[in-house]
mmCIF file of C-alpha atoms in Angstrom:
data_model
loop_
_atom_site.group_PDB
_atom_site.id
_atom_site.type_symbol
_atom_site.label_atom_id
_atom_site.label_comp_id
_atom_site.label_asym_id
_atom_site.label_seq_id
_atom_site.Cartn_x
_atom_site.Cartn_y
_atom_site.Cartn_z
ATOM 1 C CA UNK B 1 -56.687 159.140 58.641
ATOM 2 C CA UNK B 2 -59.016 160.038 55.813
ATOM 3 C CA UNK B 3 -62.407 161.555 56.551
ATOM 4 C CA UNK B 4 -65.495 162.773 54.698
ATOM 5 C CA UNK B 5 -67.892 165.313 56.150
ATOM 6 C CA UNK B 6 -71.180 165.969 54.466
ATOM 7 C CA UNK B 7 -74.048 168.258 55.156
ATOM 8 C CA UNK B 8 -76.344 166.975 57.824
ATOM 9 C CA UNK B 9 -79.878 166.190 56.868
ATOM 10 C CA UNK B 10 -82.597 165.693 56.462
ATOM 11 C CA UNK B 11 -83.078 168.032 53.539
ATOM 12 C CA UNK B 12 -86.628 168.704 52.369
ATOM 13 C CA UNK B 13 -87.280 170.510 49.086
ATOM 14 C CA UNK B 14 -90.205 171.197 46.818
ATOM 15 C CA UNK B 15 -90.200 169.738 43.334
ATOM 16 C CA UNK B 16 -88.137 171.784 40.847
ATOM 17 C CA UNK B 17 -86.076 173.423 43.611
ATOM 18 C CA UNK B 18 -82.293 173.726 43.414
ATOM 19 C CA UNK B 19 -80.296 171.184 45.409
ATOM 20 C CA UNK B 20 -76.901 171.493 47.036
ATOM 21 C CA UNK B 21 -75.453 168.902 49.387
ATOM 22 C CA UNK B 22 -72.090 169.944 50.745
ATOM 23 C CA UNK B 23 -69.196 167.536 51.080
ATOM 24 C CA UNK B 24 -65.655 168.200 52.270
ATOM 25 C CA UNK B 25 -62.861 165.719 52.733
ATOM 26 C CA UNK B 26 -59.498 165.173 54.358
ATOM 27 C CA UNK B 27 -57.022 162.828 52.734
ATOM 28 C CA UNK B 28 -53.368 162.521 51.918
ATOM 29 C CA UNK B 29 -52.371 162.355 48.297
ATOM 30 C CA UNK B 30 -54.887 162.627 45.512
ATOM 31 C CA UNK B 31 -58.022 160.605 46.194
ATOM 32 C CA UNK B 32 -60.847 159.936 43.785
ATOM 33 C CA UNK B 33 -64.208 161.323 44.860
ATOM 34 C CA UNK B 34 -67.638 159.766 44.485
ATOM 35 C CA UNK B 35 -71.300 160.382 45.142
ATOM 36 C CA UNK B 36 -73.519 157.370 45.760
ATOM 37 C CA UNK B 37 -77.301 157.255 46.091
ATOM 38 C CA UNK B 38 -79.294 154.810 48.199
ATOM 39 C CA UNK B 39 -83.018 154.317 47.630
ATOM 40 C CA UNK B 40 -85.099 152.833 50.477
ATOM 41 C CA UNK B 41 -84.296 149.199 51.180
ATOM 42 C CA UNK B 42 -81.560 149.017 48.553
ATOM 43 C CA UNK B 43 -77.804 149.100 48.340
ATOM 44 C CA UNK B 44 -75.754 152.080 47.194
ATOM 45 C CA UNK B 45 -75.513 152.987 43.533
ATOM 46 C CA UNK B 46 -72.759 155.053 42.009
ATOM 47 C CA UNK B 47 -74.161 158.435 40.966
ATOM 48 C CA UNK B 48 -71.047 160.190 39.710
ATOM 49 C CA UNK B 49 -67.314 160.420 40.228
ATOM 50 C CA UNK B 50 -64.289 162.641 39.672
ATOM 51 C CA UNK B 51 -60.738 161.394 39.712
ATOM 52 C CA UNK B 52 -58.621 164.547 39.671
ATOM 53 C CA UNK B 53 -58.728 168.216 40.555
ATOM 54 C CA UNK B 54 -61.181 170.364 38.569
ATOM 55 C CA UNK B 55 -62.906 167.299 37.102
ATOM 56 C CA UNK B 56 -66.676 167.570 36.980
ATOM 57 C CA UNK B 57 -68.704 164.411 37.425
ATOM 58 C CA UNK B 58 -72.261 164.434 36.109
ATOM 59 C CA UNK B 59 -75.159 162.037 35.773
ATOM 60 C CA UNK B 60 -78.970 162.296 35.648
ATOM 61 C CA UNK B 61 -78.813 166.077 36.050
ATOM 62 C CA UNK B 62 -76.566 165.896 39.118
ATOM 63 C CA UNK B 63 -73.123 167.498 39.076
ATOM 64 C CA UNK B 64 -70.146 167.787 41.394
ATOM 65 C CA UNK B 65 -66.754 169.399 40.840
ATOM 66 C CA UNK B 66 -63.534 168.202 42.477
ATOM 67 C CA UNK B 67 -62.149 171.293 44.220
ATOM 68 C CA UNK B 68 -58.696 170.564 45.566
ATOM 69 C CA UNK B 69 -58.145 174.069 46.938
ATOM 70 C CA UNK B 70 -61.212 173.826 49.174
ATOM 71 C CA UNK B 71 -61.123 169.996 49.503
ATOM 72 C CA UNK B 72 -64.762 169.885 48.506
ATOM 73 C CA UNK B 73 -67.063 167.903 46.223
ATOM 74 C CA UNK B 74 -70.505 169.468 46.579
ATOM 75 C CA UNK B 75 -73.434 167.779 44.867
ATOM 76 C CA UNK B 76 -75.847 169.981 42.892
ATOM 77 C CA UNK B 77 -78.941 169.596 40.781
ATOM 78 C CA UNK B 78 -80.830 172.417 39.170
ATOM 79 C CA UNK B 79 -84.340 171.035 39.467
ATOM 80 C CA UNK B 80 -85.117 168.103 41.738
ATOM 81 C CA UNK B 81 -87.922 165.609 41.231
ATOM 82 C CA UNK B 82 -89.899 163.504 43.698
ATOM 83 C CA UNK B 83 -88.025 160.476 42.378
ATOM 84 C CA UNK B 84 -84.743 161.984 43.624
ATOM 85 C CA UNK B 85 -85.800 161.338 47.218
ATOM 86 C CA UNK B 86 -83.085 159.104 48.652
ATOM 87 C CA UNK B 87 -79.995 159.099 50.849
ATOM 88 C CA UNK B 88 -76.872 160.546 49.246
ATOM 89 C CA UNK B 89 -73.354 159.524 50.290
ATOM 90 C CA UNK B 90 -70.134 161.332 49.519
ATOM 91 C CA UNK B 91 -67.058 159.102 49.472
ATOM 92 C CA UNK B 92 -63.385 159.134 48.654
ATOM 93 C CA UNK B 93 -60.993 156.399 47.660
ATOM 94 C CA UNK B 94 -57.331 157.016 48.428
ATOM 95 C CA UNK B 95 -54.241 155.921 46.568
ATOM 96 C CA UNK B 96 -54.091 152.737 48.653
ATOM 97 C CA UNK B 97 -57.572 151.799 47.471
ATOM 98 C CA UNK B 98 -59.275 152.388 50.790
ATOM 99 C CA UNK B 99 -62.723 154.001 50.717
ATOM 100 C CA UNK B 100 -64.140 156.400 53.288
ATOM 101 C CA UNK B 101 -67.823 157.349 53.302
ATOM 102 C CA UNK B 102 -69.689 160.286 54.772
ATOM 103 C CA UNK B 103 -72.658 159.662 57.040
ATOM 104 C CA UNK B 104 -75.198 160.276 54.301
ATOM 105 C CA UNK B 105 -77.749 163.027 53.705
ATOM 106 C CA UNK B 106 -81.428 162.188 53.416
ATOM 107 C CA UNK B 107 -83.245 164.141 50.726
ATOM 108 C CA UNK B 108 -87.026 164.316 50.561
ATOM 109 C CA UNK B 109 -88.639 166.047 47.604
ATOM 110 C CA UNK B 110 -92.305 167.003 47.968
ATOM 111 C CA UNK B 111 -94.643 167.508 45.004
ATOM 112 C CA UNK W 1 -72.036 142.870 32.492
ATOM 113 C CA UNK W 2 -71.081 142.508 36.120
ATOM 114 C CA UNK W 3 -73.658 141.716 38.769
ATOM 115 C CA UNK W 4 -73.544 141.203 42.500
ATOM 116 C CA UNK W 5 -75.967 139.029 44.433
ATOM 117 C CA UNK W 6 -76.478 139.086 48.135
ATOM 118 C CA UNK W 7 -78.787 136.913 50.203
ATOM 119 C CA UNK W 8 -80.955 136.649 52.124
ATOM 120 C CA UNK W 9 -82.631 140.036 51.774
ATOM 121 C CA UNK W 10 -83.982 139.963 55.324
ATOM 122 C CA UNK W 11 -83.166 137.791 58.306
ATOM 123 C CA UNK W 12 -84.483 137.600 61.840
ATOM 124 C CA UNK W 13 -82.296 135.658 64.252
ATOM 125 C CA UNK W 14 -82.308 135.081 68.024
ATOM 126 C CA UNK W 15 -79.414 136.239 70.174
ATOM 127 C CA UNK W 16 -76.715 133.587 70.355
ATOM 128 C CA UNK W 17 -77.581 131.935 67.052
ATOM 129 C CA UNK W 18 -75.080 131.547 64.175
ATOM 130 C CA UNK W 19 -75.051 133.656 61.029
ATOM 131 C CA UNK W 20 -74.065 133.132 57.430
ATOM 132 C CA UNK W 21 -74.576 135.799 54.764
ATOM 133 C CA UNK W 22 -73.454 135.111 51.242
ATOM 134 C CA UNK W 23 -72.379 137.348 48.406
ATOM 135 C CA UNK W 24 -71.400 136.391 44.873
ATOM 136 C CA UNK W 25 -70.160 138.456 41.951
ATOM 137 C CA UNK W 26 -70.579 137.565 38.299
ATOM 138 C CA UNK W 27 -68.973 138.891 35.154
ATOM 139 C CA UNK W 28 -65.580 139.842 36.551
ATOM 140 C CA UNK W 29 -62.429 138.133 37.790
ATOM 141 C CA UNK W 30 -60.313 138.744 40.868
ATOM 142 C CA UNK W 31 -62.507 141.492 42.295
ATOM 143 C CA UNK W 32 -61.803 143.241 45.568
ATOM 144 C CA UNK W 33 -64.653 142.322 47.906
ATOM 145 C CA UNK W 34 -66.035 144.169 50.918
ATOM 146 C CA UNK W 35 -68.517 143.734 53.763
ATOM 147 C CA UNK W 36 -70.022 146.878 55.290
ATOM 148 C CA UNK W 37 -72.545 147.418 58.054
ATOM 149 C CA UNK W 38 -74.924 150.356 58.005
ATOM 150 C CA UNK W 39 -76.671 151.247 61.241
ATOM 151 C CA UNK W 40 -80.014 153.028 60.947
ATOM 152 C CA UNK W 41 -79.522 156.602 59.755
ATOM 153 C CA UNK W 42 -75.764 156.248 59.747
ATOM 154 C CA UNK W 43 -72.964 155.879 57.259
ATOM 155 C CA UNK W 44 -71.115 152.757 56.289
ATOM 156 C CA UNK W 45 -68.709 150.908 58.546
ATOM 157 C CA UNK W 46 -66.199 148.701 56.733
ATOM 158 C CA UNK W 47 -66.058 145.294 58.387
ATOM 159 C CA UNK W 48 -63.869 143.185 56.081
ATOM 160 C CA UNK W 49 -62.222 143.392 52.707
ATOM 161 C CA UNK W 50 -60.497 140.851 50.522
ATOM 162 C CA UNK W 51 -58.107 141.224 47.597
ATOM 163 C CA UNK W 52 -57.995 137.507 46.750
ATOM 164 C CA UNK W 53 -59.024 133.976 47.689
ATOM 165 C CA UNK W 54 -58.305 133.298 51.339
ATOM 166 C CA UNK W 55 -57.051 136.858 51.926
ATOM 167 C CA UNK W 56 -59.197 138.668 54.490
ATOM 168 C CA UNK W 57 -58.477 141.921 56.279
ATOM 169 C CA UNK W 58 -60.537 142.897 59.298
ATOM 170 C CA UNK W 59 -61.174 146.541 60.024
ATOM 171 C CA UNK W 60 -63.115 146.270 63.258
ATOM 172 C CA UNK W 61 -62.602 143.648 65.977
ATOM 173 C CA UNK W 62 -65.881 141.925 66.714
ATOM 174 C CA UNK W 63 -67.614 138.583 66.822
ATOM 175 C CA UNK W 64 -67.997 138.464 63.044
ATOM 176 C CA UNK W 65 -65.694 136.748 60.561
ATOM 177 C CA UNK W 66 -65.430 136.611 56.790
ATOM 178 C CA UNK W 67 -64.212 134.034 54.322
ATOM 179 C CA UNK W 68 -63.538 133.940 50.599
ATOM 180 C CA UNK W 69 -63.566 130.308 49.516
ATOM 181 C CA UNK W 70 -63.799 131.155 45.810
ATOM 182 C CA UNK W 71 -62.704 134.100 43.698
ATOM 183 C CA UNK W 72 -66.180 135.619 43.450
ATOM 184 C CA UNK W 73 -67.733 134.433 46.710
ATOM 185 C CA UNK W 74 -67.592 136.311 49.996
ATOM 186 C CA UNK W 75 -69.232 135.037 53.180
ATOM 187 C CA UNK W 76 -69.927 136.855 56.438
ATOM 188 C CA UNK W 77 -70.336 134.632 59.502
ATOM 189 C CA UNK W 78 -70.811 134.616 63.219
ATOM 190 C CA UNK W 79 -70.871 131.765 65.726
ATOM 191 C CA UNK W 80 -73.039 133.650 68.251
ATOM 192 C CA UNK W 81 -74.970 136.778 67.336
ATOM 193 C CA UNK W 82 -75.296 139.738 69.693
ATOM 194 C CA UNK W 83 -78.113 142.287 69.846
ATOM 195 C CA UNK W 84 -75.632 144.893 68.608
ATOM 196 C CA UNK W 85 -75.164 142.926 65.364
ATOM 197 C CA UNK W 86 -78.514 144.183 64.098
ATOM 198 C CA UNK W 87 -78.190 146.353 61.018
ATOM 199 C CA UNK W 88 -78.102 146.515 57.262
ATOM 200 C CA UNK W 89 -75.214 144.523 55.781
ATOM 201 C CA UNK W 90 -73.882 145.422 52.384
ATOM 202 C CA UNK W 91 -71.515 143.489 50.177
ATOM 203 C CA UNK W 92 -69.564 145.359 47.513
ATOM 204 C CA UNK W 93 -66.948 144.727 44.879
ATOM 205 C CA UNK W 94 -64.495 146.852 42.964
ATOM 206 C CA UNK W 95 -62.212 146.136 40.066
ATOM 207 C CA UNK W 96 -58.461 146.345 39.941
ATOM 208 C CA UNK W 97 -57.100 149.622 38.716
ATOM 209 C CA UNK W 98 -56.524 151.791 41.719
ATOM 210 C CA UNK W 99 -58.346 154.589 43.437
ATOM 211 C CA UNK W 100 -60.473 155.678 40.494
ATOM 212 C CA UNK W 101 -62.529 152.480 40.561
ATOM 213 C CA UNK W 102 -65.923 152.858 42.246
ATOM 214 C CA UNK W 103 -67.473 150.209 44.438
ATOM 215 C CA UNK W 104 -70.555 148.308 43.314
ATOM 216 C CA UNK W 105 -72.999 147.296 46.013
ATOM 217 C CA UNK W 106 -75.460 144.487 46.476
ATOM 218 C CA UNK W 107 -78.995 145.150 47.631
ATOM 219 C CA UNK W 108 -78.129 144.419 51.254
ATOM 220 C CA UNK W 109 -79.367 142.128 54.009
ATOM 221 C CA UNK W 110 -81.546 143.534 56.787
ATOM 222 C CA UNK W 111 -80.554 141.612 59.926
ATOM 223 C CA UNK W 112 -82.693 141.864 63.040
ATOM 224 C CA UNK W 113 -81.587 140.202 66.266
ATOM 225 C CA UNK W 114 -84.269 139.373 68.827
#
């Protein structure tokens, strides 16, 4: 079956540091890929998505590129802020419409 | 615009008591609806999904059940709660249109079983 593996946390960075959270996936066909963010006590919010190979999703300074050859969708941000502290989930949705989520990576940004 | 409402936000229940969590979606028709459970520090476990009224698919056998009495209403129930049912329950919806549609989540219900 499908699977999503993302970098284990927690990740702690200083403000303005560069962020990378790795995500790799296994799926048949051509899934769509997503990053979601969860702030404390809330549900998940869509951060960005990419629907085909070489697409780059971007939002709020975050970016991720759909790499079919390496089956990866790493999340990056050039300069993190304290307000970016949250749990980040990588997910895929396959051609049958079924979603698979990674276990989440907790990011803490210190001033 | 579309919105999703989930309630209650928190719930404390004794072991063996019944459960009913409700989720409603506004601003869209015929959504796909989902119930997930998130254990502390873990990812999401899909419990149920529904593609239409009265159509429920169960992903994990357990003492929970789901119902969809109306197009935009999704209910998670149990007749007798277990300690292991504690967790953060999330309702979500997605539109028709295939794999490129993201899921939209409610704010969740924190369920504690005593």
